[in-house]
Structure formats: C-alpha cells, structure tokens
PDB file of C-alpha atoms and ligand atoms in Angstrom:
ATOM      1  CA  MET I  73      -4.778  14.349  42.741  1.00 95.00           C
ATOM      2  CA  ASN I  74      -5.390  13.790  39.215  1.00 97.00           C
ATOM      3  CA  ILE I  75      -8.040  15.445  37.828  1.00 98.00           C
ATOM      4  CA  ILE I  76     -10.161  14.213  34.473  1.00 98.00           C
ATOM      5  CA  LYS I  77     -12.303  16.753  33.456  1.00 98.00           C
ATOM      6  CA  VAL I  78     -15.140  14.737  31.784  1.00 98.00           C
ATOM      7  CA  LYS I  79     -18.421  16.286  29.089  1.00 98.00           C
ATOM      8  CA  ASP I  80     -21.143  14.172  31.348  1.00 98.00           C
ATOM      9  CA  PRO I  81     -22.087  11.522  34.494  1.00 98.00           C
ATOM     10  CA  VAL I  82     -22.025   8.128  31.309  1.00 98.00           C
ATOM     11  CA  ALA I  83     -18.687   9.931  29.909  1.00 98.00           C
ATOM     12  CA  GLY I  84     -17.099  10.082  34.188  1.00 98.00           C
ATOM     13  CA  GLY I  85     -18.712   6.265  34.842  1.00 98.00           C
ATOM     14  CA  ILE I  86     -16.822   4.968  31.296  1.00 98.00           C
ATOM     15  CA  ALA I  87     -13.720   6.643  32.876  1.00 98.00           C
ATOM     16  CA  ALA I  88     -13.336   5.940  35.967  1.00 98.00           C
ATOM     17  CA  PHE I  89     -14.646   1.791  34.625  1.00 98.00           C
ATOM     18  CA  GLY I  90     -11.733   2.578  32.360  1.00 98.00           C
ATOM     19  CA  ILE I  91      -8.846   3.138  35.478  1.00 98.00           C
ATOM     20  CA  ILE I  92     -10.753  -0.450  37.449  1.00 98.00           C
ATOM     21  CA  LYS I  93     -10.045  -2.600  34.517  1.00 98.00           C
ATOM     22  CA  GLU I  94      -6.137  -1.047  34.495  1.00 98.00           C
ATOM     23  CA  ALA I  95      -5.824  -1.744  37.904  1.00 98.00           C
ATOM     24  CA  ILE I  96      -7.606  -5.504  38.083  1.00 98.00           C
ATOM     25  CA  ALA I  97      -5.681  -6.301  34.952  1.00 98.00           C
ATOM     26  CA  ALA I  98      -2.978  -5.154  36.909  1.00 98.00           C
ATOM     27  CA  GLY I  99      -3.862  -7.565  39.654  1.00 98.00           C
ATOM     28  CA  ALA I 100      -5.813  -5.656  41.917  1.00 98.00           C
ATOM     29  CA  LYS I 101      -8.893  -8.345  43.863  1.00 98.00           C
ATOM     30  CA  THR I 102     -10.659  -5.870  46.353  1.00 98.00           C
ATOM     31  CA  LEU I 103     -12.714  -2.828  45.349  1.00 98.00           C
ATOM     32  CA  GLY I 104     -14.121  -0.587  47.694  1.00 98.00           C
ATOM     33  CA  LEU I 105     -17.405   0.724  46.116  1.00 98.00           C
ATOM     34  CA  ALA I 106     -20.389   3.445  47.492  1.00 98.00           C
ATOM     35  CA  THR I 107     -23.666   4.261  46.992  1.00 97.00           C
ATOM     36  CA  GLY I 108     -25.473   7.657  45.860  1.00 93.00           C
ATOM     37  CA  SER I 109     -26.941   8.333  42.475  1.00 95.00           C
ATOM     38  CA  THR I 110     -22.902   9.222  41.689  1.00 98.00           C
ATOM     39  CA  PRO I 111     -21.887   6.146  40.563  1.00 98.00           C
ATOM     40  CA  GLU I 112     -24.264   4.596  38.569  1.00 98.00           C
ATOM     41  CA  THR I 113     -23.060   5.046  35.711  1.00 98.00           C
ATOM     42  CA  LEU I 114     -19.876   3.732  36.622  1.00 98.00           C
ATOM     43  CA  TYR I 115     -22.096   0.446  37.654  1.00 98.00           C
ATOM     44  CA  ARG I 116     -23.686   0.336  34.215  1.00 98.00           C
ATOM     45  CA  ALA I 117     -20.316   0.632  32.669  1.00 98.00           C
ATOM     46  CA  MET I 118     -19.048  -2.206  34.333  1.00 98.00           C
ATOM     47  CA  VAL I 119     -22.697  -4.299  34.407  1.00 98.00           C
ATOM     48  CA  GLU I 120     -22.154  -3.388  30.128  1.00 98.00           C
ATOM     49  CA  SER I 121     -18.526  -4.987  30.181  1.00 98.00           C
ATOM     50  CA  ASP I 122     -17.916  -8.455  29.315  1.00 97.00           C
ATOM     51  CA  LEU I 123     -15.131  -8.142  32.691  1.00 98.00           C
ATOM     52  CA  ASP I 124     -15.038 -10.871  34.977  1.00 97.00           C
ATOM     53  CA  PHE I 125     -15.454 -10.362  38.620  1.00 98.00           C
ATOM     54  CA  SER I 126     -15.969 -13.550  39.441  1.00 98.00           C
ATOM     55  CA  ASN I 127     -12.152 -13.430  41.842  1.00 98.00           C
ATOM     56  CA  ILE I 128     -13.095 -10.009  42.864  1.00 98.00           C
ATOM     57  CA  THR I 129     -14.074  -9.344  46.394  1.00 98.00           C
ATOM     58  CA  ALA I 130     -16.181  -6.077  47.022  1.00 98.00           C
ATOM     59  CA  PHE I 131     -16.531  -3.858  50.083  1.00 98.00           C
ATOM     60  CA  ASN I 132     -18.933  -1.274  50.655  1.00 98.00           C
ATOM     61  CA  LEU I 133     -18.649   2.064  52.040  1.00 98.00           C
ATOM     62  CA  ASP I 134     -21.593   2.319  54.404  1.00 98.00           C
ATOM     63  CA  GLU I 135     -25.077   0.646  55.407  1.00 98.00           C
ATOM     64  CA  TYR I 136     -27.970   2.936  57.198  1.00 96.00           C
ATOM     65  CA  VAL I 137     -28.919   1.939  60.639  1.00 97.00           C
ATOM     66  CA  GLY I 138     -32.157   0.056  60.496  1.00 95.00           C
ATOM     67  CA  LEU I 139     -33.172  -0.419  57.556  1.00 94.00           C
ATOM     68  CA  SER I 140     -33.632  -4.424  55.908  1.00 93.00           C
ATOM     69  CA  LYS I 141     -31.740  -5.857  52.910  1.00 95.00           C
ATOM     70  CA  ASP I 142     -35.334  -5.503  50.776  1.00 94.00           C
ATOM     71  CA  ASN I 143     -35.936  -1.848  52.241  1.00 94.00           C
ATOM     72  CA  SER I 144     -34.795  -0.149  48.115  1.00 93.00           C
ATOM     73  CA  GLN I 145     -33.343   2.514  50.531  1.00 93.00           C
ATOM     74  CA  SER I 146     -30.832   0.507  51.979  1.00 95.00           C
ATOM     75  CA  TYR I 147     -27.108   0.699  50.506  1.00 96.00           C
ATOM     76  CA  TYR I 148     -27.794  -3.529  49.773  1.00 98.00           C
ATOM     77  CA  TYR I 149     -30.392  -3.454  48.077  1.00 98.00           C
ATOM     78  CA  PHE I 150     -29.189  -0.266  45.937  1.00 97.00           C
ATOM     79  CA  MET I 151     -26.313  -2.594  44.885  1.00 98.00           C
ATOM     80  CA  GLN I 152     -28.119  -5.708  44.424  1.00 98.00           C
ATOM     81  CA  GLU I 153     -30.261  -3.193  42.251  1.00 98.00           C
ATOM     82  CA  HIS I 154     -27.120  -1.814  40.238  1.00 98.00           C
ATOM     83  CA  LEU I 155     -24.569  -4.206  40.322  1.00 98.00           C
ATOM     84  CA  PHE I 156     -24.429  -8.163  42.289  1.00 98.00           C
ATOM     85  CA  LYS I 157     -27.976  -9.146  40.579  1.00 97.00           C
ATOM     86  CA  TYR I 158     -26.048  -8.796  36.924  1.00 98.00           C
ATOM     87  CA  LYS I 159     -22.215  -9.820  37.783  1.00 98.00           C
ATOM     88  CA  LYS I 160     -20.897 -12.093  39.619  1.00 98.00           C
ATOM     89  CA  PHE I 161     -18.216 -11.734  42.409  1.00 98.00           C
ATOM     90  CA  LYS I 162     -15.687 -14.131  44.996  1.00 98.00           C
ATOM     91  CA  GLN I 163     -17.524 -12.243  48.095  1.00 98.00           C
ATOM     92  CA  HIS I 164     -19.098  -8.801  48.734  1.00 98.00           C
ATOM     93  CA  PHE I 165     -19.412  -7.218  52.148  1.00 98.00           C
ATOM     94  CA  ILE I 166     -21.175  -4.512  53.675  1.00 98.00           C
ATOM     95  CA  GLU I 167     -22.016  -3.252  56.775  1.00 98.00           C
ATOM     96  CA  ASN I 168     -25.133  -4.863  58.389  1.00 98.00           C
ATOM     97  CA  GLY I 169     -26.821  -1.837  60.377  1.00 97.00           C
ATOM     98  CA  LEU I 170     -29.753  -4.139  61.894  1.00 96.00           C
ATOM     99  CA  VAL I 171     -27.824  -6.141  64.578  1.00 96.00           C
ATOM    100  CA  GLY I 172     -27.957  -5.433  68.184  1.00 94.00           C
ATOM    101  CA  ASP I 173     -24.600  -4.646  68.428  1.00 98.00           C
ATOM    102  CA  LEU I 174     -23.318  -2.138  65.994  1.00 98.00           C
ATOM    103  CA  GLU I 175     -20.078  -1.136  67.997  1.00 98.00           C
ATOM    104  CA  ALA I 176     -18.887  -5.085  67.420  1.00 98.00           C
ATOM    105  CA  GLU I 177     -20.977  -5.153  63.865  1.00 98.00           C
ATOM    106  CA  ALA I 178     -17.888  -1.712  63.058  1.00 98.00           C
ATOM    107  CA  ALA I 179     -14.983  -3.210  64.875  1.00 98.00           C
ATOM    108  CA  ALA I 180     -15.523  -6.824  62.659  1.00 98.00           C
ATOM    109  CA  TYR I 181     -16.498  -5.542  59.954  1.00 98.00           C
ATOM    110  CA  GLU I 182     -12.847  -2.971  60.285  1.00 98.00           C
ATOM    111  CA  ALA I 183     -12.004  -6.743  60.521  1.00 98.00           C
ATOM    112  CA  LYS I 184     -12.361  -7.627  57.718  1.00 98.00           C
ATOM    113  CA  LEU I 185     -10.505  -5.048  55.991  1.00 98.00           C
ATOM    114  CA  GLN I 186      -7.320  -5.275  57.019  1.00 96.00           C
ATOM    115  CA  ALA I 187      -8.305  -9.026  56.241  1.00 97.00           C
ATOM    116  CA  HIS I 188      -8.389  -7.278  52.580  1.00 97.00           C
ATOM    117  CA  PRO I 189      -7.417  -4.296  51.583  1.00 97.00           C
ATOM    118  CA  ILE I 190      -8.752  -2.602  48.919  1.00 98.00           C
ATOM    119  CA  ASP I 191      -6.674  -1.747  45.308  1.00 98.00           C
ATOM    120  CA  VAL I 192      -9.399   1.239  44.201  1.00 98.00           C
ATOM    121  CA  GLN I 193     -11.373   2.558  46.397  1.00 99.00           C
ATOM    122  CA  ILE I 194     -14.572   4.458  44.519  1.00 98.00           C
ATOM    123  CA  LEU I 195     -16.067   7.049  46.532  1.00 98.00           C
ATOM    124  CA  GLY I 196     -18.925  10.037  46.457  1.00 98.00           C
ATOM    125  CA  ILE I 197     -18.395  13.508  48.319  1.00 98.00           C
ATOM    126  CA  GLY I 198     -21.644  15.494  49.829  1.00 95.00           C
ATOM    127  CA  LEU I 199     -22.332  18.514  49.739  1.00 94.00           C
ATOM    128  CA  ASN I 200     -20.587  19.319  53.534  1.00 94.00           C
ATOM    129  CA  GLY I 201     -16.930  17.367  51.971  1.00 97.00           C
ATOM    130  CA  HIS I 202     -18.322  13.675  53.805  1.00 96.00           C
ATOM    131  CA  ILE I 203     -16.308  11.243  52.228  1.00 98.00           C
ATOM    132  CA  GLY I 204     -18.717   7.285  53.241  1.00 97.00           C
ATOM    133  CA  PHE I 205     -20.952   8.701  55.792  1.00 96.00           C
ATOM    134  CA  ASN I 206     -18.012  10.589  58.026  1.00 97.00           C
ATOM    135  CA  GLU I 207     -19.180  14.009  58.103  1.00 95.00           C
ATOM    136  CA  PRO I 208     -17.383  16.924  58.827  1.00 96.00           C
ATOM    137  CA  LYS I 209     -15.172  16.817  62.485  1.00 97.00           C
ATOM    138  CA  THR I 210     -14.786  12.702  62.199  1.00 97.00           C
ATOM    139  CA  SER I 211     -10.882  11.968  63.250  1.00 98.00           C
ATOM    140  CA  PHE I 212      -8.474  11.271  59.797  1.00 98.00           C
ATOM    141  CA  ALA I 213      -7.443   8.932  62.249  1.00 98.00           C
ATOM    142  CA  SER I 214     -11.316   7.188  62.160  1.00 98.00           C
ATOM    143  CA  LEU I 215     -11.619   3.028  61.494  1.00 98.00           C
ATOM    144  CA  THR I 216     -15.177   1.738  60.866  1.00 98.00           C
ATOM    145  CA  HIS I 217     -17.151   3.204  63.139  1.00 98.00           C
ATOM    146  CA  VAL I 218     -21.462   4.428  64.264  1.00 98.00           C
ATOM    147  CA  THR I 219     -22.110   7.681  63.238  1.00 97.00           C
ATOM    148  CA  ASN I 220     -25.057  10.350  63.870  1.00 95.00           C
ATOM    149  CA  LEU I 221     -26.209  11.974  60.235  1.00 92.00           C
ATOM    150  CA  THR I 222     -25.981  15.766  60.351  1.00 90.00           C
ATOM    151  CA  GLU I 223     -28.761  17.346  58.876  1.00 90.00           C
ATOM    152  CA  SER I 224     -28.023  18.791  55.811  1.00 85.00           C
ATOM    153  CA  THR I 225     -26.947  14.933  54.486  1.00 86.00           C
ATOM    154  CA  ILE I 226     -30.475  14.153  56.199  1.00 90.00           C
ATOM    155  CA  ASN I 227     -31.568  16.756  53.609  1.00 88.00           C
ATOM    156  CA  ALA I 228     -29.617  15.113  50.851  1.00 85.00           C
ATOM    157  CA  ASN I 229     -31.003  12.229  51.349  1.00 86.00           C
ATOM    158  CA  LYS I 230     -34.672  12.418  52.444  1.00 88.00           C
ATOM    159  CA  ARG I 231     -35.490  13.101  48.414  1.00 88.00           C
ATOM    160  CA  PHE I 232     -35.583   9.176  48.347  1.00 87.00           C
ATOM    161  CA  PHE I 233     -37.961   8.634  51.042  1.00 89.00           C
ATOM    162  CA  GLU I 234     -42.133   9.139  51.264  1.00 89.00           C
ATOM    163  CA  ARG I 235     -41.402  11.050  54.613  1.00 87.00           C
ATOM    164  CA  VAL I 236     -38.447  13.085  56.718  1.00 85.00           C
ATOM    165  CA  GLU I 237     -38.746  10.810  59.603  1.00 87.00           C
ATOM    166  CA  ASP I 238     -38.471   7.868  57.578  1.00 88.00           C
ATOM    167  CA  VAL I 239     -35.227   8.935  56.481  1.00 91.00           C
ATOM    168  CA  PRO I 240     -32.645   7.100  59.082  1.00 94.00           C
ATOM    169  CA  THR I 241     -30.589   9.428  61.447  1.00 94.00           C
ATOM    170  CA  LYS I 242     -27.955   7.181  61.951  1.00 97.00           C
ATOM    171  CA  ALA I 243     -24.951   5.218  60.353  1.00 97.00           C
ATOM    172  CA  LEU I 244     -21.842   2.737  59.656  1.00 98.00           C
ATOM    173  CA  THR I 245     -19.255   3.893  57.996  1.00 98.00           C
ATOM    174  CA  MET I 246     -15.656   2.382  57.024  1.00 98.00           C
ATOM    175  CA  GLY I 247     -13.431   5.703  58.918  1.00 98.00           C
ATOM    176  CA  ILE I 248     -11.277   8.289  57.756  1.00 98.00           C
ATOM    177  CA  LYS I 249      -8.614   5.945  58.076  1.00 98.00           C
ATOM    178  CA  SER I 250      -9.904   2.754  56.862  1.00 98.00           C
ATOM    179  CA  ILE I 251     -10.402   4.618  53.702  1.00 98.00           C
ATOM    180  CA  MET I 252      -6.912   6.588  53.149  1.00 98.00           C
ATOM    181  CA  ARG I 253      -5.560   2.498  53.454  1.00 98.00           C
ATOM    182  CA  SER I 254      -6.580   1.928  49.905  1.00 98.00           C
ATOM    183  CA  LYS I 255      -4.102   1.429  47.105  1.00 98.00           C
ATOM    184  CA  GLN I 256      -5.601   4.117  44.678  1.00 98.00           C
ATOM    185  CA  ILE I 257      -9.082   5.874  45.214  1.00 98.00           C
ATOM    186  CA  ILE I 258     -11.167   7.314  42.737  1.00 99.00           C
ATOM    187  CA  LEU I 259     -13.456  10.316  43.512  1.00 98.00           C
ATOM    188  CA  LEU I 260     -17.026  10.955  41.270  1.00 98.00           C
ATOM    189  CA  ALA I 261     -18.996  14.307  40.793  1.00 98.00           C
ATOM    190  CA  TYR I 262     -21.526  16.074  39.151  1.00 98.00           C
ATOM    191  CA  GLY I 263     -23.162  18.525  39.104  1.00 98.00           C
ATOM    192  CA  ALA I 264     -23.312  22.356  39.634  1.00 98.00           C
ATOM    193  CA  ALA I 265     -24.495  21.810  43.128  1.00 97.00           C
ATOM    194  CA  LYS I 266     -20.938  20.168  44.221  1.00 98.00           C
ATOM    195  CA  ALA I 267     -18.920  22.675  42.070  1.00 98.00           C
ATOM    196  CA  PRO I 268     -18.033  24.121  46.296  1.00 98.00           C
ATOM    197  CA  ILE I 269     -17.299  21.264  47.430  1.00 98.00           C
ATOM    198  CA  ILE I 270     -14.797  20.221  44.362  1.00 98.00           C
ATOM    199  CA  LYS I 271     -13.232  23.508  44.879  1.00 98.00           C
ATOM    200  CA  LYS I 272     -12.229  22.582  49.206  1.00 98.00           C
ATOM    201  CA  LEU I 273     -11.464  19.624  48.191  1.00 98.00           C
ATOM    202  CA  LEU I 274      -8.850  20.524  45.630  1.00 98.00           C
ATOM    203  CA  GLU I 275      -7.643  23.844  46.844  1.00 98.00           C
ATOM    204  CA  GLY I 276      -8.580  24.417  50.536  1.00 97.00           C
ATOM    205  CA  PRO I 277      -6.648  23.796  53.857  1.00 98.00           C
ATOM    206  CA  VAL I 278      -7.003  19.926  54.838  1.00 98.00           C
ATOM    207  CA  SER I 279      -8.870  19.590  57.920  1.00 98.00           C
ATOM    208  CA  GLU I 280     -11.250  17.254  59.837  1.00 98.00           C
ATOM    209  CA  ASP I 281     -13.677  20.261  59.061  1.00 98.00           C
ATOM    210  CA  VAL I 282     -13.987  19.203  55.083  1.00 98.00           C
ATOM    211  CA  PRO I 283     -13.904  15.163  55.344  1.00 98.00           C
ATOM    212  CA  ALA I 284     -12.553  14.450  51.624  1.00 98.00           C
ATOM    213  CA  SER I 285      -9.810  17.499  52.182  1.00 98.00           C
ATOM    214  CA  VAL I 286      -7.727  14.132  53.584  1.00 98.00           C
ATOM    215  CA  LEU I 287      -7.105  13.236  50.124  1.00 98.00           C
ATOM    216  CA  GLN I 288      -4.885  15.246  48.872  1.00 98.00           C
ATOM    217  CA  LYS I 289      -2.092  13.452  51.871  1.00 98.00           C
ATOM    218  CA  HIS I 290      -3.073   9.679  49.425  1.00 98.00           C
ATOM    219  CA  PRO I 291      -0.864   9.426  46.635  1.00 98.00           C
ATOM    220  CA  GLN I 292      -2.676   7.928  44.393  1.00 98.00           C
ATOM    221  CA  VAL I 293      -6.081  10.058  43.659  1.00 98.00           C
ATOM    222  CA  THR I 294      -7.724  10.620  40.384  1.00 98.00           C
ATOM    223  CA  VAL I 295     -11.093  12.631  40.873  1.00 98.00           C
ATOM    224  CA  ILE I 296     -13.243  12.864  37.923  1.00 98.00           C
ATOM    225  CA  ILE I 297     -15.833  16.014  37.843  1.00 98.00           C
ATOM    226  CA  ASP I 298     -17.893  17.582  34.468  1.00 98.00           C
ATOM    227  CA  GLU I 299     -17.840  20.221  33.520  1.00 98.00           C
ATOM    228  CA  ALA I 300     -20.554  22.006  36.361  1.00 98.00           C
ATOM    229  CA  ALA I 301     -19.239  20.333  38.731  1.00 98.00           C
ATOM    230  CA  ALA I 302     -15.124  21.935  38.397  1.00 98.00           C
ATOM    231  CA  SER I 303     -16.761  25.635  37.170  1.00 98.00           C
ATOM    232  CA  LEU I 304     -15.320  26.697  40.097  1.00 98.00           C
ATOM    233  CA  LEU I 305     -12.145  25.453  40.109  1.00 96.00           C
TER     234      LEU I 305
HETATM  235  P1  PGA A 680     -25.091  11.189  45.712  1.00 83.00           P
HETATM  236  O1  PGA A 680     -23.748  11.744  46.595  1.00 83.00           O
HETATM  237  O2  PGA A 680     -24.031  10.345  44.486  1.00 83.00           O
HETATM  238  O3  PGA A 680     -25.960  10.823  45.741  1.00 83.00           O
HETATM  239  O4  PGA A 680     -25.300  12.706  45.140  1.00 83.00           O
HETATM  240  C1  PGA A 680     -22.914  11.155  47.634  1.00 83.00           C
HETATM  241  C2  PGA A 680     -22.639  11.381  48.786  1.00 83.00           C
HETATM  242  O5  PGA A 680     -23.371  11.699  49.673  1.00 83.00           O
HETATM  243  O6  PGA A 680     -21.686   9.942  48.585  1.00 83.00           O
END
C-alpha cells in the first residue's frame, strides 16, 4: 500500500483530489464515494476545482435503513449537501434504505455496480476497522447486503442524532468483495482516535476481525493519513 502523510485534513483532501484528477485524465469513468466527516475536505477540493464530472458515474458505499432522502442524517442528503448540489455528475447511485424488500434492493445495487466497474473508490475507516458498513466478521466474499450496525458504530454515530434511539441500527452496504473489485482505492483517516486502527490496517494480520485489513491484498491502495493517525506506526 502507498502511504501519503499529510499535515491536516485539508491537505489530505487535496492529495486525494489529485489522485482522482489524474485517474479521470487517464480515462476513469466511475467513482465510488464515501460519507462521514473524513471525506468532507476531499469533496470541498472537488467542488472548488474546475474539473468537469458530467461524464462521471458515482456510486456511494452505503446508506442507513429507515431514513428518507430529506432526512439530514441520510447519506443521500450528505452527498447532495457536500457534492452534488455543486457539481453535476452523469449519474449517481446510492442504496435506497426505505424499500420494503431490502434484500432485493441490495441485489439490484450489486448488479448496477457490476455493470459499472469502479475505477477509484474512496474509503474512510471506522474505529473498529469497518469499510463501508462492513463491520468486523463480515465475510471477505460479501457483496452488497443488509447489515446490523455494531454497538461501536452506533456509538460513534450518535453525535449526529438528537437521541440515541434515533440512530439507525441497520444499513445497506457494498460488500467487501464489491469494494475489492475497484481498480484503485484511496483510504482516508485523520486524528489520533484512528491511530490504533491504522496500525492494524497497515501492520496487522489480514483478518475478517478487521475488515479494512483485506486492503493489504489489493494491488492499488493509497492510504492518506495525518501525523496523528500515523502516530503509532
Ligand atoms: P468518519 O467515519 O469519517 O466520520 O470518522 C468513518 C467511517 O466510519 O467509515
């Protein structure tokens, strides 16, 4: 894995944007996008650039079950607010967590992904090593699926909700195998709280207990971290 150390999240967003820009210049047509606080600076760099995304198809990693598009905590809403309100894309796909048949939604999403191979996938990382909402012990062979969120993830997310009961407990997520099919992957992490999981990602055994560790087996991964996230390496 390539490691790029940056001084802060703004520099990290600019570094990630540079890789995306190069990939698009080389013919990339499909981006995989992530939500969470980490990729915000990347989306700012994209919004502030004059790069044209109107020929680019975008997929999001995951979406909560039970939140509508206009709920300010839905990932659909997050993407509108941070990127799509400012930049026109050819098309954008995100799972729909409001449908009755979630299994059918997951299968349909996976089929769309397979029809549009991802050139560059952006990832954050959870404190427990999740990528997308692939929580520890998710099979490395997983495709897009419905998942129960772990206690650790629900706790990490509750800062965004008024009451802990409002935090969704289920999500739809691209699987580990869906993510690993991407031609290129950029994982972003900032801050001291992420230092222990970054050490496991880069130096630990490859294990389903740490979903992100699977990236050690991918041929083209760039990990962009600040000093604090790198402090245990
Ligand atoms: P964060 O979330 O960017 O808000 O830290 C990352 C993740 O859980 O994937």
